[in-house]
Each structure stands twice: as C-alpha cells, then as structure tokens.
Coordinates of C-alpha atoms in Angstrom, one line a residue:
R181 CA -70.1 -5.1 -306.7
A182 CA -71.3 -8.4 -308.0
M183 CA -70.0 -9.6 -311.4
E184 CA -72.2 -12.0 -313.2
N185 CA -70.3 -15.0 -314.5
T186 CA -72.2 -17.2 -317.0
S187 CA -71.0 -20.3 -318.7
L188 CA -72.6 -21.8 -321.8
P189 CA -73.7 -25.5 -321.5
S190 CA -72.0 -26.4 -324.7
L191 CA -68.5 -25.3 -325.5
M192 CA -69.1 -22.7 -328.2
Q193 CA -66.5 -20.5 -329.9
M194 CA -66.6 -16.8 -328.9
P195 CA -68.5 -14.9 -331.6
Q196 CA -66.3 -12.4 -333.5
N197 CA -67.3 -9.5 -335.7
S198 CA -66.5 -10.0 -339.4
L199 CA -63.4 -8.3 -340.9
Q200 CA -65.8 -6.3 -343.2
Y201 CA -67.7 -5.1 -340.1
Q202 CA -64.6 -4.1 -338.3
V203 CA -63.1 -2.2 -341.3
V204 CA -66.4 -0.3 -342.0
T205 CA -66.8 0.6 -338.3
I206 CA -63.3 1.9 -337.9
L207 CA -63.4 4.0 -341.0
L208 CA -66.8 5.5 -340.3
V209 CA -66.0 6.2 -336.7
L210 CA -62.7 7.8 -337.4
L211 CA -64.1 9.9 -340.2
I212 CA -67.2 11.1 -338.4
C213 CA -65.6 11.5 -335.0
G214 CA -62.5 13.2 -336.5
V215 CA -64.6 15.8 -338.4
G216 CA -67.0 16.2 -335.5
I217 CA -64.4 16.7 -332.8
A218 CA -62.4 19.2 -334.9
G219 CA -65.6 21.1 -335.9
N220 CA -67.1 21.3 -332.4
I221 CA -63.8 22.5 -331.0
M222 CA -63.7 25.2 -333.6
V223 CA -67.2 26.3 -332.7
V224 CA -66.2 26.7 -329.1
L225 CA -63.0 28.6 -330.0
V226 CA -64.6 31.1 -332.4
V227 CA -67.4 32.0 -330.0
L228 CA -65.0 32.5 -327.1
K229 CA -62.4 34.4 -329.1
T230 CA -64.6 36.6 -331.3
K231 CA -66.4 39.3 -329.4
H232 CA -69.2 39.9 -331.8
M233 CA -70.0 36.1 -331.8
R234 CA -70.9 36.1 -328.1
T235 CA -74.6 36.2 -328.5
P236 CA -77.2 34.3 -326.5
T237 CA -77.9 32.0 -329.4
N238 CA -74.2 31.2 -329.9
C239 CA -73.9 30.5 -326.1
Y240 CA -76.4 27.7 -326.6
L241 CA -74.5 26.5 -329.6
V242 CA -71.3 26.3 -327.5
S243 CA -73.2 24.2 -325.0
L244 CA -74.4 22.0 -327.8
A245 CA -70.9 21.7 -329.2
I246 CA -69.5 20.6 -325.8
A247 CA -72.3 18.1 -325.4
D248 CA -71.6 16.7 -328.9
L249 CA -67.9 16.5 -328.1
I250 CA -68.7 14.4 -325.1
V251 CA -70.9 12.1 -327.2
L252 CA -68.2 11.6 -329.8
L253 CA -65.4 11.0 -327.3
A254 CA -67.4 8.8 -324.9
A255 CA -69.5 6.9 -327.4
G256 CA -67.8 7.1 -330.7
L257 CA -64.1 6.2 -329.9
P258 CA -64.8 3.3 -327.5
N259 CA -66.9 1.7 -330.3
I260 CA -63.7 1.1 -332.2
T261 CA -62.1 -1.1 -329.6
E262 CA -65.4 -2.9 -328.9
S263 CA -65.9 -3.8 -332.6
V264 CA -62.4 -5.0 -333.0
A265 CA -62.0 -6.9 -329.7
A266 CA -65.7 -8.0 -329.6
T267 CA -65.5 -7.6 -325.8
W268 CA -65.5 -4.7 -323.2
V269 CA -61.9 -3.7 -322.4
Y270 CA -62.4 -0.7 -320.1
G271 CA -63.4 -2.6 -316.9
Y272 CA -66.1 -1.9 -314.3
T273 CA -65.1 1.8 -313.7
G274 CA -65.0 2.5 -317.4
C275 CA -68.4 0.9 -317.8
L276 CA -69.9 3.3 -315.3
F277 CA -68.2 6.5 -316.3
I278 CA -68.2 6.1 -320.1
T279 CA -72.0 5.2 -320.0
Y280 CA -72.6 8.2 -317.7
L281 CA -70.7 10.5 -320.0
Q282 CA -72.6 9.2 -323.0
Y283 CA -76.0 9.9 -321.5
L284 CA -74.8 13.3 -320.1
G285 CA -73.7 14.4 -323.6
I286 CA -76.9 13.1 -325.2
N287 CA -79.3 14.7 -322.7
A288 CA -77.4 18.0 -322.5
S289 CA -77.4 18.2 -326.3
S290 CA -81.2 17.8 -326.4
C291 CA -81.6 20.4 -323.7
S292 CA -79.4 22.9 -325.5
I293 CA -81.5 22.5 -328.6
T294 CA -84.6 23.2 -326.6
A295 CA -83.0 26.2 -325.0
F296 CA -82.0 27.9 -328.3
T297 CA -85.4 27.1 -329.8
I298 CA -87.2 28.9 -326.9
E299 CA -84.7 31.8 -327.2
R300 CA -85.3 32.2 -330.9
Y301 CA -89.1 32.2 -330.3
I302 CA -88.8 35.0 -327.7
A303 CA -86.3 37.0 -329.8
I304 CA -88.5 37.0 -332.9
C305 CA -92.1 36.8 -331.6
H306 CA -91.6 39.0 -328.5
P307 CA -88.8 41.4 -329.5
I308 CA -89.4 44.0 -326.8
K309 CA -89.3 41.4 -324.0
A310 CA -86.3 39.8 -325.6
Q311 CA -84.2 42.9 -324.9
F312 CA -84.4 41.9 -321.2
I313 CA -84.8 38.2 -321.4
C314 CA -82.5 37.1 -324.2
T315 CA -79.2 38.2 -322.8
V316 CA -75.8 36.6 -322.6
S317 CA -75.8 36.5 -318.8
R318 CA -79.2 34.9 -318.7
A319 CA -78.1 32.4 -321.3
K320 CA -75.1 31.4 -319.2
K321 CA -77.3 30.8 -316.2
I322 CA -79.7 28.7 -318.2
I323 CA -76.8 26.6 -319.6
A324 CA -75.4 26.1 -316.1
F325 CA -78.8 24.9 -315.0
V326 CA -79.1 22.5 -318.0
W327 CA -75.7 20.9 -317.2
A328 CA -76.4 20.7 -313.5
F329 CA -79.8 19.1 -314.1
T330 CA -78.5 16.6 -316.7
S331 CA -75.5 15.8 -314.5
V332 CA -77.7 14.8 -311.6
Y333 CA -80.3 13.1 -313.8
C334 CA -77.6 10.8 -315.3
V335 CA -76.2 9.7 -311.9
M336 CA -78.8 6.9 -311.9
W337 CA -76.7 5.0 -314.5
F338 CA -74.0 4.4 -311.8
F339 CA -76.5 2.1 -310.1
L340 CA -78.0 0.4 -313.1
L341 CA -74.9 -1.1 -314.8
D342 CA -72.5 -3.9 -314.2
I343 CA -69.9 -6.1 -315.9
K344 CA -71.1 -9.4 -317.2
E345 CA -68.8 -12.3 -318.2
V346 CA -69.8 -15.2 -320.6
L347 CA -67.4 -18.2 -320.7
Y348 CA -66.7 -19.7 -324.1
A349 CA -64.5 -22.5 -325.3
D350 CA -61.7 -20.1 -326.4
G351 CA -62.0 -17.4 -323.7
V352 CA -64.2 -15.1 -321.7
R353 CA -66.4 -12.4 -323.2
V354 CA -66.9 -9.3 -321.1
A355 CA -69.9 -6.9 -321.6
C356 CA -70.9 -3.6 -320.0
D357 CA -74.6 -4.5 -319.4
Y358 CA -77.7 -3.9 -317.2
K359 CA -77.8 -5.3 -313.7
V360 CA -81.3 -6.8 -314.1
S361 CA -83.6 -7.8 -317.0
R362 CA -84.2 -5.2 -319.8
N363 CA -87.9 -5.2 -319.0
H364 CA -87.3 -3.5 -315.7
Y365 CA -85.9 -0.5 -317.5
L366 CA -89.1 0.3 -319.3
P367 CA -89.9 3.3 -317.1
I368 CA -86.4 4.8 -317.6
Y369 CA -86.6 4.2 -321.4
F370 CA -89.9 6.0 -321.7
L371 CA -88.9 8.8 -319.3
D372 CA -85.7 9.4 -321.3
F373 CA -87.6 9.1 -324.6
T374 CA -90.3 11.6 -323.4
I375 CA -88.0 14.2 -321.8
Y376 CA -85.2 14.3 -324.3
Y377 CA -86.8 13.5 -327.6
V378 CA -90.6 13.9 -327.7
I379 CA -90.9 17.1 -325.7
P380 CA -88.0 18.9 -327.5
L381 CA -89.5 18.0 -330.9
F382 CA -93.0 18.9 -329.9
L383 CA -91.8 22.3 -328.6
A384 CA -89.7 22.9 -331.7
T385 CA -92.6 22.1 -334.0
V386 CA -94.9 24.5 -332.3
L387 CA -92.4 27.3 -331.7
Y388 CA -90.8 27.2 -335.2
G389 CA -94.4 27.2 -336.6
L390 CA -95.0 30.5 -334.7
I391 CA -91.7 31.9 -335.8
A392 CA -92.3 31.1 -339.4
R393 CA -95.7 32.8 -339.2
I394 CA -94.0 36.0 -338.0
L395 CA -90.9 35.9 -340.3
F396 CA -92.4 34.7 -343.5
L397 CA -96.1 35.7 -343.3
N398 CA -96.4 38.7 -341.1
P399 CA -93.0 40.4 -340.5
I400 CA -92.8 42.8 -337.6
P401 CA -90.1 45.1 -336.2
T402 CA -87.5 43.0 -334.5
T403 CA -86.3 45.5 -331.9
P404 CA -87.7 48.4 -329.9
Q405 CA -85.4 50.7 -331.8
D406 CA -86.9 49.6 -335.1
T407 CA -90.4 50.1 -333.7
E408 CA -89.5 53.7 -332.7
R409 CA -87.9 54.5 -336.0
M410 CA -91.1 53.5 -337.8
G411 CA -92.8 56.5 -336.2
N412 CA -90.3 59.1 -337.4
N413 CA -90.9 61.6 -340.2
S414 CA -90.8 60.7 -343.8
I415 CA -87.1 61.7 -344.2
H416 CA -86.1 58.7 -342.1
Q417 CA -88.7 56.2 -343.1
G418 CA -86.7 54.8 -346.0
R419 CA -83.7 54.2 -343.9
S420 CA -85.8 52.7 -341.1
S421 CA -87.5 50.4 -343.6
N422 CA -84.1 49.1 -344.8
T423 CA -82.9 48.5 -341.3
I424 CA -86.0 46.5 -340.5
K425 CA -85.6 44.5 -343.7
M426 CA -81.9 43.7 -342.9
S427 CA -82.8 42.7 -339.4
C428 CA -85.6 40.5 -340.6
H429 CA -83.3 38.9 -343.2
R430 CA -80.7 38.1 -340.5
N431 CA -83.4 36.5 -338.3
K432 CA -84.6 34.4 -341.2
N433 CA -81.1 33.1 -341.9
V434 CA -80.4 32.2 -338.3
T435 CA -83.8 30.6 -337.9
K436 CA -83.4 28.5 -341.0
M437 CA -80.0 27.3 -339.7
L438 CA -81.3 26.4 -336.3
A439 CA -84.4 24.7 -337.8
V440 CA -82.1 22.5 -339.9
V441 CA -80.2 21.5 -336.7
V442 CA -83.5 20.5 -335.1
I443 CA -84.7 18.6 -338.2
L444 CA -81.4 16.6 -338.4
F445 CA -81.6 15.9 -334.6
A446 CA -85.1 14.4 -335.1
L447 CA -84.2 12.3 -338.2
L448 CA -80.8 11.1 -337.0
W449 CA -82.0 10.1 -333.5
M450 CA -85.1 8.4 -334.8
P451 CA -83.5 5.0 -335.7
Y452 CA -82.0 4.6 -332.2
R453 CA -85.0 5.9 -330.3
T454 CA -87.3 3.6 -332.3
I455 CA -85.2 0.4 -331.8
V456 CA -85.0 1.1 -328.0
V457 CA -88.7 1.4 -327.7
V458 CA -89.4 -1.6 -330.0
N459 CA -86.9 -3.8 -328.2
S460 CA -88.6 -3.0 -324.9
F461 CA -91.5 -5.1 -326.1
M462 CA -89.8 -7.7 -328.2
N463 CA -88.4 -11.0 -326.8
P464 CA -85.8 -11.7 -328.1
P465 CA -84.8 -8.1 -329.0
Y466 CA -83.9 -7.2 -332.6
L467 CA -80.1 -7.0 -332.5
N468 CA -79.0 -7.1 -336.2
T469 CA -75.4 -6.0 -336.1
W470 CA -75.5 -3.8 -339.2
F471 CA -78.7 -2.1 -338.2
L472 CA -77.3 -1.3 -334.8
L473 CA -74.1 0.1 -336.5
F474 CA -76.4 2.3 -338.6
C475 CA -78.1 3.6 -335.5
R476 CA -74.8 4.4 -333.8
M477 CA -73.4 6.1 -336.9
S478 CA -76.6 8.2 -337.1
I479 CA -76.0 9.4 -333.5
Y480 CA -72.4 10.2 -334.2
L481 CA -73.3 12.0 -337.4
N482 CA -75.8 14.1 -335.5
S483 CA -73.0 15.2 -333.1
A484 CA -70.6 15.9 -336.0
V485 CA -72.7 17.6 -338.6
N486 CA -73.7 20.8 -336.7
P487 CA -70.4 22.8 -337.4
V488 CA -70.8 21.9 -341.1
I489 CA -74.3 23.4 -341.0
Y490 CA -73.0 26.6 -339.4
N491 CA -70.3 26.9 -342.0
L492 CA -72.7 26.4 -344.9
M493 CA -75.6 28.5 -343.6
S494 CA -74.0 31.3 -341.5
Q495 CA -71.8 33.9 -343.0
K496 CA -70.5 35.0 -339.6
F497 CA -69.5 31.5 -338.6
R498 CA -67.9 30.9 -342.0
A499 CA -65.8 34.1 -341.7
A500 CA -64.9 33.2 -338.1
F501 CA -63.8 29.7 -339.1
K502 CA -61.6 31.1 -341.9
K503 CA -60.1 33.6 -339.5
L504 CA -59.4 30.9 -337.0
C505 CA -57.7 28.6 -339.6
K506 CA -55.6 31.5 -341.0
C507 CA -54.6 32.8 -337.5
K508 CA -51.4 30.6 -337.2
Q509 CA -50.5 31.1 -340.8
T510 CA -50.8 34.9 -340.5
R511 CA -48.6 34.9 -337.4
A512 CA -46.0 32.9 -339.1
E513 CA -45.9 35.1 -342.2
K514 CA -46.0 38.4 -340.3
P515 CA -42.8 40.3 -341.2
T516 CA -40.5 41.3 -338.4
W517 CA -39.5 45.0 -338.0
K518 CA -35.9 45.8 -338.7
A519 CA -34.2 48.9 -337.2
P520 CA -32.6 51.1 -339.8
T521 CA -28.8 51.5 -339.8
V522 CA -27.1 54.8 -339.2
S523 CA -26.2 55.2 -342.9
E524 CA -29.8 54.6 -344.0
T525 CA -31.0 57.2 -341.5
I526 CA -28.5 59.8 -342.9
R527 CA -29.5 59.0 -346.5
N528 CA -33.2 59.4 -345.7
K529 CA -32.6 62.8 -344.1
D530 CA -30.7 64.0 -347.2
R531 CA -33.6 63.1 -349.5
P532 CA -36.2 65.8 -350.3
P533 CA -39.7 65.2 -349.0
P534 CA -42.0 63.6 -351.6
R535 CA -44.5 65.9 -353.4
T536 CA -48.0 65.5 -352.0
P537 CA -50.8 65.6 -354.6
P538 CA -53.7 67.9 -353.8
Q539 CA -56.4 66.4 -351.7
Y540 CA -60.0 66.3 -352.8
H541 CA -62.7 65.6 -350.2
S542 CA -65.7 63.7 -351.1
L543 CA -69.1 65.2 -350.4
D544 CA -70.6 61.7 -349.5

C-alpha cells in the first residue's frame, strides 16, 4: 500500500480538540453506546429465548438490533479515542475493517427496516397471502440475503481507503481517509444515499400510507380464520367480531411502533446524509467540529433508541425484557428442596389428614 506523507510548509502546531469537546464526546458516546449496546443485546436475547416472540417481524428486529450493535461498536467507541488523541490510532488494517463494519451495519440496518416494512404491508393489506409469505423461515432467508448482499456491497471500501500522515512541528497526525480526491466519490455517495436512504423512506411512506388506510379507515379481517368466522351463524358472530377487533388492535400497535422506528431513522440520519451531499459540491467542505459531532451522535442515537421504543410501545417486549432482567434474580432466590428427616416423616404419618372442605364447581 502507499501511505501518503504530507508536510506543511510552515511549522504549525498539531491541532487538538478542546477539553470541552473531548468531555462532551466521551460522555455522550459512553451514555448512548452503553444504553444502545445493552438494549440491542436484550432484543436479540428475548426473541431467541422466548418462543412466542419468534415472529417474522421480530426476526427482522433482531437483524436490525445486530446491525445497530455493529454501528455502535465500530463507529461509536472508536470515536472516543479519535476525539481524545486527535489522530487515528488503529493503523491501516483498523482503517479498512472498522470502516467496512461501519458501512455494513449502516446498510444492513436500512435493509432490515425496509424488510419489516414490506412484511407489515403484506401481513395487513394481503392477510390471506401473508399466511404463506410472512413466515419465520422465509424471514430468515430474506435476512440471510440482506446480510450477504450488504457484505459484498461494502467490500469496495477495502479499495477506497488509506492512511494519510501530516507532519507538524510537534509530531505526526494520522488519518483514515480516502485514497483520492473527495470529488471522485460522488457516484458512491449518491448510490449509497439512494439505495439506503431515499428508496427505504419512499417505500415506507407509500406502504405505511396503504397500511393506515386499511387499519384506521377501512378495517378488514386480518386472517383467513377471521374471514371464515364472519360467515358463521349469529351465535358466533359476537365472538368473531371481538376476535377481529383484538387482532386489528394488535396490528395497530405493532404498526405504530414500527412507524416510529422508521420516522426516527429518517430524522436522525438526515443531518449526516445532508452534510455528505452538500460537502460533495462545496470546496472547501463544511467541517464544523460541533456540527459533525451532532451528526455522529444522531447516528448513534438512531442505533440505540429502538429497544427503548419497543419497551415503551410493545407490551410483549416490555414483559419479555422484565422477565429477562429478573431471570438471574429468580434463580438466585429459588429455595432449595430439603429432604425430611426420619423423625419428621414419622410425625407426619401420625397426624390425621386435614379435613377437606366441600368442592363447588363453577358453571362458567
């Protein structure tokens, strides 16, 4: 590889981030990444450990959680050392693999959101087809394809990056940067922007609009069984109607939760996506330190906030999270069985059996 070595004509001091910037960066990254890493791990665990949580939608949420974990680990944590040291400390190999993982997590996250949006549309707007299309096995195949596609797509970053050194009066500053001028990356920027931001949001806008029309304006039976029950005689029509209402209510709650995930994805990614596009045309690019920090924190927050949304808006996830948190405590407090002694056994045999009150059976 060729390492670019640049020296400044005048002996300038190496630029350092202010103490205020370093403190704010460290605190925000540790807080957001800590909450996000713990939350996304919990999402993966509750879906894998709880049988009734293994639904097609939750499979996509597991894929999203894994992608968000990669973003937080590969993008969030290295940001601490970079802000403190004001230089790249992970070398050439770290430059390639960390950048690759960052884009892998970002792109897989976007694809997972698109996948569960399409799955929700089919499940609600085409309920009969959904019985054969929206299955866990099919969801796993789609997730495998998503990760395979994004893994191959992101390989290009191994050939686009390099380490650059700038000599200063008091040392050398190392940066993980592009091999050639930023202008040569315009096609990649816009391809990335289109595939992983514009298209997912366009699909989400259209599909959630169709879903809202069905759920909130023109409710329909959500399963073939519900449709069949509607044709039964009048004795069962009341119970059938309640079943359909409950199913529709569940679908509304799930759809609202996923819609919030998509809206936050759009809002929190907008600053970064916008500055990348704008800087592609500006010379010199806009590189305000605090604004770039805001863009990064928005990305990390997007990867950390989803488990919080699930906990607030999904009763099933909330119960599963509580059960997971109490699991170790319950095991520790579980009483151990103690075998009775010989004398206790003899005393129990001598005692008369307790009187049993008469049993009354309910007619319900």
